[in-house]
Amino acid sequence: MTHVLAAGQTPDATVAELYAAYGQGCDHAERNGLDETLAKRLFDSDLARTYRKAKSIDADFFVAGQDWCITAPVATAAISQSPSKATVLATVTLDDAFGQGKPQIRTLKIKFDLSHAPDGWRISDAFDGDVSAKQTWRRSR
C-alpha cells in the first residue's frame, strides 16, 4: 500500500510547504524546487496531472525563472477563505544577480487558489498577474 503524504492543514501552510522546497539563498545543492513528488502532494489532481503532462517548461512558474535566489523568507497571507476554497498571496523576494555582485532585487507576487480535500488544503492553480500556472503548463504540451 502506498502512503500519500497529506497536504497542508491550512492554506498558508500548503503554500509555505511549496516554497520550503526552494529554500532560501542561492545555493541549491540540497533543494531543487518543484518536482513531481511535491506536485502530487500539494496540488489537486487536475493541477498535478497538468504539471506532469507539461513537456517544455522554460521557467519555474513559482520563481519566474530557471534559477533562483530567494533572499528573504517567503511571506504568505490569506486573502479569502471558506470551508472549501481559499486564496493565498505569496510574496517572494529574489536577487536576479544570484549573489554575484550588486543585488538586483525583484519582488514576485503569486496568488494561489486552493481547495480543501479530505487530507488537507491543495493548490488548484496559481497566478502571476493574469498568467495562470495551469494555462502555462497546458500550452507547453
Coordinates of N, CA, C and O in Angstrom, one line a residue:
M1 N 0.8 -1.2 0.0 CA 0.0 0.0 0.0 C 0.9 1.2 0.0 O 1.8 1.4 0.8
T2 N 0.6 2.2 -0.9 CA 1.4 3.4 -1.0 C 0.7 4.5 -0.1 O -0.5 4.7 -0.2
H3 N 1.6 5.1 0.7 CA 1.1 6.1 1.6 C 1.3 7.5 0.9 O 2.5 7.8 0.6
V4 N 0.3 8.3 0.8 CA 0.4 9.6 0.2 C 0.4 10.6 1.3 O -0.5 10.6 2.2
L5 N 1.5 11.4 1.4 CA 1.5 12.4 2.5 C 0.4 13.4 2.3 O 0.0 13.8 1.2
A6 N -0.1 13.9 3.4 CA -1.2 14.9 3.4 C -0.7 16.2 2.9 O 0.5 16.6 3.1
A7 N -1.6 17.0 2.4 CA -1.4 18.4 2.0 C -1.4 19.2 3.3 O -1.6 18.7 4.4
G8 N -1.2 20.5 3.2 CA -1.2 21.4 4.3 C -2.5 21.4 5.1 O -3.5 21.3 4.5
Q9 N -2.3 21.7 6.4 CA -3.5 21.7 7.2 C -4.2 23.1 7.2 O -5.3 23.2 7.6
T10 N -3.5 24.1 6.7 CA -4.1 25.4 6.4 C -3.7 25.8 5.0 O -2.6 25.3 4.5
P11 N -4.4 26.7 4.4 CA -4.0 27.2 3.1 C -2.6 27.8 3.1 O -1.8 27.5 2.2
D12 N -2.3 28.6 4.1 CA -1.0 29.3 4.2 C 0.1 28.2 4.3 O 1.2 28.3 3.7
A13 N -0.1 27.2 5.1 CA 0.9 26.1 5.3 C 1.2 25.4 4.0 O 2.3 25.0 3.8
T14 N 0.2 25.2 3.2 CA 0.4 24.5 1.9 C 1.3 25.3 1.0 O 2.3 24.8 0.4
V15 N 1.1 26.6 0.9 CA 1.9 27.5 0.1 C 3.3 27.5 0.7 O 4.3 27.5 0.0
A16 N 3.4 27.7 2.0 CA 4.7 27.7 2.7 C 5.5 26.4 2.4 O 6.7 26.4 2.2
E17 N 4.8 25.3 2.4 CA 5.5 24.0 2.1 C 6.0 24.0 0.7 O 7.1 23.4 0.5
L18 N 5.3 24.5 -0.2 CA 5.8 24.6 -1.6 C 7.1 25.3 -1.7 O 8.1 24.9 -2.2
Y19 N 7.1 26.5 -1.1 CA 8.3 27.3 -1.1 C 9.4 26.8 -0.3 O 10.6 27.1 -0.6
A20 N 9.2 26.0 0.7 CA 10.2 25.4 1.5 C 11.1 24.5 0.6 O 12.3 24.3 0.9
A21 N 10.5 23.9 -0.4 CA 11.3 23.1 -1.4 C 12.3 23.9 -2.2 O 13.2 23.3 -2.7
Y22 N 12.2 25.2 -2.2 CA 13.1 26.1 -2.9 C 14.2 26.6 -2.0 O 15.3 26.9 -2.5
G23 N 14.0 26.6 -0.8 CA 15.0 27.1 0.2 C 15.2 28.6 0.0 O 14.6 29.3 -0.8
Q24 N 16.0 29.1 0.9 CA 16.4 30.5 0.8 C 17.9 30.6 0.5 O 18.7 29.8 0.9
G25 N 18.2 31.5 -0.3 CA 19.6 31.7 -0.8 C 19.8 31.3 -2.2 O 18.9 31.0 -2.9
C26 N 21.1 31.3 -2.6 CA 21.4 31.0 -4.0 C 22.0 29.6 -4.2 O 22.1 29.1 -5.3
D27 N 22.4 28.9 -3.2 CA 23.0 27.6 -3.3 C 21.9 26.5 -3.1 O 21.2 26.4 -2.1
H28 N 21.6 25.8 -4.2 CA 20.5 24.8 -4.2 C 21.0 23.4 -4.2 O 20.4 22.5 -4.8
A29 N 22.1 23.1 -3.5 CA 22.7 21.8 -3.5 C 21.7 20.8 -2.9 O 21.7 19.6 -3.4
E30 N 20.9 21.2 -1.9 CA 20.0 20.3 -1.3 C 18.6 20.5 -1.6 O 17.7 19.8 -1.2
R31 N 18.2 21.6 -2.3 CA 16.8 21.9 -2.6 C 16.7 22.2 -4.1 O 17.5 22.8 -4.7
N32 N 15.7 21.6 -4.7 CA 15.5 21.7 -6.1 C 14.2 22.3 -6.6 O 13.9 22.3 -7.7
G33 N 13.4 22.8 -5.6 CA 12.1 23.4 -6.0 C 11.1 22.4 -6.3 O 11.1 21.3 -5.8
L34 N 10.2 22.7 -7.3 CA 9.1 21.9 -7.6 C 9.5 20.6 -8.3 O 10.4 20.7 -9.3
D35 N 9.0 19.5 -7.9 CA 9.2 18.2 -8.7 C 7.9 17.5 -8.6 O 6.9 17.9 -8.0
E36 N 7.8 16.4 -9.3 CA 6.6 15.6 -9.4 C 6.0 15.1 -8.1 O 4.8 15.1 -7.8
T37 N 6.9 14.7 -7.2 CA 6.5 14.2 -5.9 C 5.8 15.3 -5.1 O 4.8 15.1 -4.5
L38 N 6.4 16.5 -5.1 CA 5.9 17.6 -4.4 C 4.5 18.1 -5.0 O 3.6 18.3 -4.3
A39 N 4.5 18.1 -6.3 CA 3.2 18.4 -7.0 C 2.1 17.5 -6.6 O 1.0 17.9 -6.4
K40 N 2.4 16.2 -6.6 CA 1.4 15.2 -6.2 C 0.9 15.4 -4.8 O -0.3 15.2 -4.5
R41 N 1.8 15.8 -3.9 CA 1.4 16.0 -2.5 C 0.6 17.3 -2.3 O -0.3 17.3 -1.5
L42 N 1.0 18.4 -3.0 CA 0.4 19.7 -2.7 C -0.7 20.2 -3.7 O -1.4 21.1 -3.4
F43 N -0.7 19.6 -4.9 CA -1.6 20.1 -5.9 C -2.9 19.2 -5.9 O -2.8 18.0 -5.6
D44 N -4.0 19.8 -6.4 CA -5.2 19.0 -6.6 C -4.9 18.1 -7.8 O -3.9 18.2 -8.5
S45 N -5.7 17.1 -8.0 CA -5.4 16.1 -9.0 C -5.3 16.7 -10.4 O -4.5 16.3 -11.2
D46 N -6.2 17.7 -10.7 CA -6.1 18.3 -12.1 C -4.8 19.1 -12.3 O -4.2 18.9 -13.3
L47 N -4.4 19.9 -11.3 CA -3.2 20.6 -11.5 C -1.9 19.7 -11.5 O -1.0 19.9 -12.2
A48 N -1.9 18.7 -10.6 CA -0.8 17.7 -10.6 C -0.7 17.0 -12.0 O 0.4 16.8 -12.5
R49 N -1.8 16.6 -12.5 CA -1.8 15.9 -13.9 C -1.4 16.9 -14.9 O -0.6 16.6 -15.8
T50 N -1.8 18.2 -14.9 CA -1.4 19.2 -15.8 C 0.1 19.4 -15.8 O 0.8 19.5 -16.8
Y51 N 0.7 19.5 -14.5 CA 2.1 19.6 -14.4 C 2.9 18.4 -14.9 O 3.9 18.6 -15.6
R52 N 2.4 17.2 -14.6 CA 3.1 16.0 -15.0 C 3.1 15.9 -16.6 O 4.1 15.4 -17.1
K53 N 2.1 16.4 -17.2 CA 2.0 16.3 -18.7 C 2.7 17.4 -19.4 O 2.9 17.3 -20.6
A54 N 3.1 18.4 -18.7 CA 3.8 19.5 -19.4 C 5.1 19.0 -19.9 O 5.9 18.3 -19.2
K55 N 5.4 19.4 -21.1 CA 6.6 18.9 -21.8 C 7.8 19.9 -21.8 O 8.9 19.5 -21.6
S56 N 7.5 21.1 -22.0 CA 8.6 22.1 -22.2 C 8.3 23.3 -21.3 O 7.7 24.2 -21.6
I57 N 8.9 23.2 -20.1 CA 8.7 24.3 -19.1 C 10.1 25.0 -19.1 O 11.1 24.5 -18.6
D58 N 10.1 26.2 -19.7 CA 11.3 27.0 -19.8 C 11.7 27.7 -18.4 O 12.8 27.9 -18.1
A59 N 10.7 28.0 -17.6 CA 10.9 28.7 -16.4 C 10.0 28.1 -15.3 O 8.9 27.8 -15.6
D60 N 10.5 28.1 -14.1 CA 9.7 27.6 -13.0 C 8.7 28.7 -12.7 O 9.1 29.8 -12.4
F61 N 7.4 28.4 -12.7 CA 6.4 29.3 -12.5 C 6.5 30.0 -11.2 O 6.2 31.2 -11.1
F62 N 6.8 29.3 -10.1 CA 6.8 29.9 -8.8 C 7.9 30.8 -8.4 O 7.9 31.4 -7.3
V63 N 9.0 30.9 -9.2 CA 10.0 31.8 -9.1 C 10.3 32.6 -10.3 O 11.2 33.4 -10.4
A64 N 9.5 32.4 -11.4 CA 9.5 33.1 -12.6 C 11.0 33.1 -13.2 O 11.5 34.1 -13.6
G65 N 11.6 31.9 -13.3 CA 12.9 31.8 -13.8 C 13.4 30.4 -13.8 O 12.8 29.5 -13.1
Q66 N 14.5 30.1 -14.4 CA 15.1 28.8 -14.4 C 15.9 28.6 -13.1 O 16.1 27.5 -12.6
D67 N 16.6 29.7 -12.7 CA 17.4 29.6 -11.5 C 16.8 30.6 -10.5 O 16.0 31.5 -10.9
W68 N 17.1 30.5 -9.2 CA 16.5 31.5 -8.3 C 17.5 31.7 -7.1 O 18.3 30.9 -6.8
C69 N 17.3 32.8 -6.5 CA 18.0 33.2 -5.3 C 17.0 33.9 -4.4 O 16.8 35.1 -4.6
I70 N 16.3 33.2 -3.6 CA 15.3 33.8 -2.7 C 16.1 34.4 -1.5 O 16.8 33.8 -0.8
T71 N 15.9 35.7 -1.3 CA 16.7 36.5 -0.4 C 16.0 36.7 1.0 O 16.7 37.2 1.9
A72 N 14.8 36.4 1.1 CA 14.1 36.5 2.4 C 13.0 35.4 2.5 O 12.6 34.9 1.5
P73 N 12.6 35.1 3.7 CA 11.5 34.1 3.9 C 10.3 34.6 3.0 O 10.0 35.7 3.0
V74 N 9.7 33.6 2.4 CA 8.5 33.9 1.6 C 7.4 34.2 2.5 O 7.1 33.4 3.4
A75 N 6.7 35.3 2.3 CA 5.6 35.8 3.1 C 4.3 35.3 2.5 O 4.1 35.4 1.3
T76 N 3.4 34.7 3.3 CA 2.1 34.3 2.8 C 1.1 34.9 3.6 O 1.2 35.2 4.8
A77 N 0.0 35.3 2.9 CA -1.2 35.9 3.6 C -2.5 35.4 2.9 O -2.6 35.4 1.7
A78 N -3.4 34.9 3.8 CA -4.7 34.5 3.3 C -5.5 35.7 2.8 O -5.6 36.7 3.6
I79 N -6.0 35.7 1.6 CA -6.8 36.8 1.1 C -8.3 36.5 1.4 O -9.0 37.4 1.7
S80 N -8.6 35.2 1.2 CA -10.0 34.8 1.5 C -10.0 33.4 1.8 O -9.1 32.6 1.4
Q81 N -11.0 32.9 2.6 CA -11.2 31.5 2.9 C -12.6 31.2 3.3 O -13.2 31.9 4.0
S82 N -13.1 30.1 2.7 CA -14.3 29.5 3.1 C -14.0 28.1 3.5 O -12.9 27.6 3.4
P83 N -15.0 27.3 3.9 CA -14.7 25.9 4.3 C -14.1 25.1 3.1 O -13.4 24.1 3.4
S84 N -14.4 25.4 1.9 CA -13.9 24.6 0.8 C -12.9 25.3 -0.2 O -12.2 24.6 -0.9
K85 N -12.8 26.6 -0.1 CA -11.9 27.3 -1.1 C -11.1 28.3 -0.3 O -11.6 28.9 0.7
A86 N -9.9 28.7 -0.8 CA -9.1 29.7 -0.2 C -8.2 30.4 -1.3 O -7.9 29.7 -2.3
T87 N -7.8 31.6 -1.0 CA -6.9 32.3 -1.8 C -5.8 32.8 -0.9 O -6.1 33.4 0.1
V88 N -4.5 32.5 -1.3 CA -3.4 33.0 -0.6 C -2.4 33.7 -1.5 O -2.2 33.3 -2.6
L89 N -1.9 34.8 -1.0 CA -0.9 35.6 -1.7 C 0.5 35.3 -1.1 O 0.7 35.4 0.1
A90 N 1.4 34.9 -2.0 CA 2.8 34.7 -1.6 C 3.7 35.8 -2.2 O 3.5 36.2 -3.3
T91 N 4.5 36.4 -1.3 CA 5.4 37.4 -1.8 C 6.8 36.8 -1.7 O 7.3 36.5 -0.6
V92 N 7.5 36.8 -2.9 CA 8.8 36.1 -3.0 C 9.8 37.2 -3.4 O 9.6 37.9 -4.4
T93 N 10.9 37.4 -2.6 CA 11.9 38.4 -2.9 C 13.1 37.6 -3.4 O 13.7 36.7 -2.8
L94 N 13.5 38.0 -4.6 CA 14.5 37.3 -5.4 C 15.7 38.3 -5.7 O 15.4 39.5 -5.9
D95 N 16.9 37.7 -5.8 CA 18.0 38.5 -6.3 C 18.4 38.0 -7.6 O 18.9 36.8 -7.8
D96 N 18.1 38.7 -8.7 CA 18.4 38.3 -10.0 C 19.9 38.3 -10.4 O 20.3 37.8 -11.4
A97 N 20.7 38.8 -9.5 CA 22.2 38.8 -9.7 C 22.7 37.5 -9.0 O 23.9 37.2 -9.1
F98 N 21.9 36.8 -8.4 CA 22.2 35.5 -7.8 C 23.4 35.6 -6.8 O 24.3 34.7 -6.7
G99 N 23.5 36.7 -6.1 CA 24.5 36.9 -5.1 C 25.9 37.2 -5.7 O 26.9 37.2 -4.9
Q100 N 25.9 37.5 -6.9 CA 27.2 37.8 -7.6 C 27.3 39.3 -7.9 O 26.9 39.7 -9.0
G101 N 27.8 40.0 -7.0 CA 27.9 41.5 -7.2 C 26.7 42.2 -6.6 O 26.0 41.8 -5.7
K102 N 26.4 43.4 -7.2 CA 25.3 44.2 -6.7 C 24.0 43.5 -6.9 O 23.6 43.1 -8.0
P103 N 23.2 43.4 -5.8 CA 21.9 42.7 -5.8 C 21.0 43.4 -6.8 O 21.0 44.6 -7.0
Q104 N 20.2 42.6 -7.5 CA 19.2 43.0 -8.4 C 17.9 42.4 -7.8 O 17.4 41.4 -8.3
I105 N 17.3 43.1 -6.9 CA 16.2 42.6 -6.1 C 14.9 42.8 -6.9 O 14.6 43.8 -7.5
R106 N 14.1 41.7 -6.9 CA 12.8 41.6 -7.6 C 11.8 41.0 -6.7 O 12.1 40.0 -6.0
T107 N 10.6 41.6 -6.6 CA 9.6 41.0 -5.8 C 8.5 40.4 -6.7 O 8.0 41.1 -7.6
L108 N 8.2 39.2 -6.4 CA 7.2 38.4 -7.2 C 6.0 38.2 -6.3 O 6.2 37.7 -5.2
K109 N 4.8 38.5 -6.8 CA 3.6 38.2 -6.0 C 2.8 37.1 -6.8 O 2.4 37.4 -7.9
I110 N 2.6 36.0 -6.2 CA 1.9 34.9 -6.8 C 0.6 34.7 -5.9 O 0.7 34.5 -4.7
K111 N -0.5 34.6 -6.6 CA -1.8 34.4 -5.9 C -2.1 32.9 -6.2 O -2.1 32.4 -7.3
F112 N -2.4 32.2 -5.1 CA -2.7 30.8 -5.1 C -4.2 30.6 -4.8 O -4.7 31.1 -3.9
D113 N -4.9 29.8 -5.7 CA -6.2 29.3 -5.4 C -6.1 27.9 -4.8 O -5.3 27.0 -5.4
L114 N -6.7 27.6 -3.7 CA -6.6 26.3 -3.1 C -8.0 25.7 -2.8 O -9.0 26.5 -2.7
S115 N -8.1 24.4 -2.8 CA -9.4 23.8 -2.4 C -9.1 22.8 -1.3 O -8.0 22.3 -1.1
H116 N -10.1 22.6 -0.5 CA -10.0 21.7 0.7 C -10.4 20.3 0.3 O -11.4 20.1 -0.3
A117 N -9.5 19.4 0.5 CA -9.7 18.0 0.3 C -9.7 17.2 1.6 O -9.4 17.8 2.6
P118 N -10.1 16.0 1.6 CA -10.2 15.3 2.9 C -8.9 15.2 3.7 O -8.9 15.2 4.9
D119 N -7.7 15.3 2.9 CA -6.4 15.2 3.6 C -5.8 16.5 3.8 O -4.6 16.6 4.1
G120 N -6.4 17.6 3.5 CA -5.8 18.9 3.7 C -6.1 19.9 2.5 O -6.8 19.6 1.6
W121 N -5.4 21.0 2.6 CA -5.6 22.0 1.5 C -4.6 21.7 0.4 O -3.5 21.4 0.6
R122 N -5.2 21.9 -0.9 CA -4.4 21.6 -2.1 C -4.5 22.8 -3.0 O -5.5 23.4 -3.1
I123 N -3.4 23.0 -3.7 CA -3.3 24.1 -4.7 C -4.0 23.7 -5.9 O -3.7 22.6 -6.5
S124 N -5.0 24.5 -6.4 CA -5.7 24.2 -7.6 C -5.2 25.1 -8.8 O -5.5 24.7 -10.0
D125 N -4.6 26.2 -8.5 CA -4.0 27.0 -9.6 C -3.2 28.1 -8.9 O -3.3 28.3 -7.7
A126 N -2.4 28.8 -9.7 CA -1.6 29.9 -9.2 C -1.5 31.0 -10.3 O -1.6 30.6 -11.5
F127 N -1.4 32.2 -9.9 CA -1.5 33.3 -10.9 C -0.3 34.3 -10.6 O -0.2 34.7 -9.5
D128 N 0.4 34.6 -11.7 CA 1.4 35.7 -11.7 C 0.7 36.8 -12.5 O 0.8 36.8 -13.7
G129 N 0.0 37.7 -11.9 CA -0.8 38.7 -12.6 C -2.0 37.9 -13.3 O -2.7 37.2 -12.6
D130 N -2.1 38.1 -14.6 CA -3.1 37.4 -15.3 C -2.7 36.0 -15.8 O -3.5 35.3 -16.4
V131 N -1.5 35.6 -15.6 CA -0.9 34.4 -16.2 C -1.1 33.3 -15.1 O -0.8 33.4 -14.0
S132 N -1.8 32.2 -15.6 CA -2.1 31.0 -14.8 C -1.1 29.9 -14.9 O -0.7 29.6 -16.1
A133 N -0.7 29.3 -13.9 CA 0.2 28.1 -13.9 C -0.4 27.0 -14.8 O 0.2 26.5 -15.7
K134 N -1.7 26.8 -14.5 CA -2.4 25.7 -15.2 C -2.4 26.0 -16.8 O -2.1 25.1 -17.6
Q135 N -2.7 27.2 -17.1 CA -2.8 27.5 -18.6 C -1.4 27.5 -19.2 O -1.2 27.0 -20.3
T136 N -0.4 27.9 -18.4 CA 1.0 27.9 -18.9 C 1.5 26.5 -19.2 O 2.0 26.2 -20.2
W137 N 1.2 25.6 -18.2 CA 1.6 24.2 -18.4 C 0.8 23.5 -19.5 O 1.4 22.7 -20.2
R138 N -0.4 23.8 -19.7 CA -1.2 23.2 -20.7 C -0.7 23.6 -22.1 O -0.7 22.8 -23.0
R139 N -0.3 24.9 -22.2 CA 0.3 25.3 -23.5 C 1.6 24.7 -23.8 O 2.0 24.6 -25.0
S140 N 2.3 24.1 -22.8 CA 3.6 23.5 -23.1 C 3.6 22.1 -23.5 O 4.6 21.4 -23.6
R141 N 2.4 21.5 -23.6 CA 2.3 20.1 -24.0 C 2.7 19.9 -25.4 O 2.5 20.6 -26.3

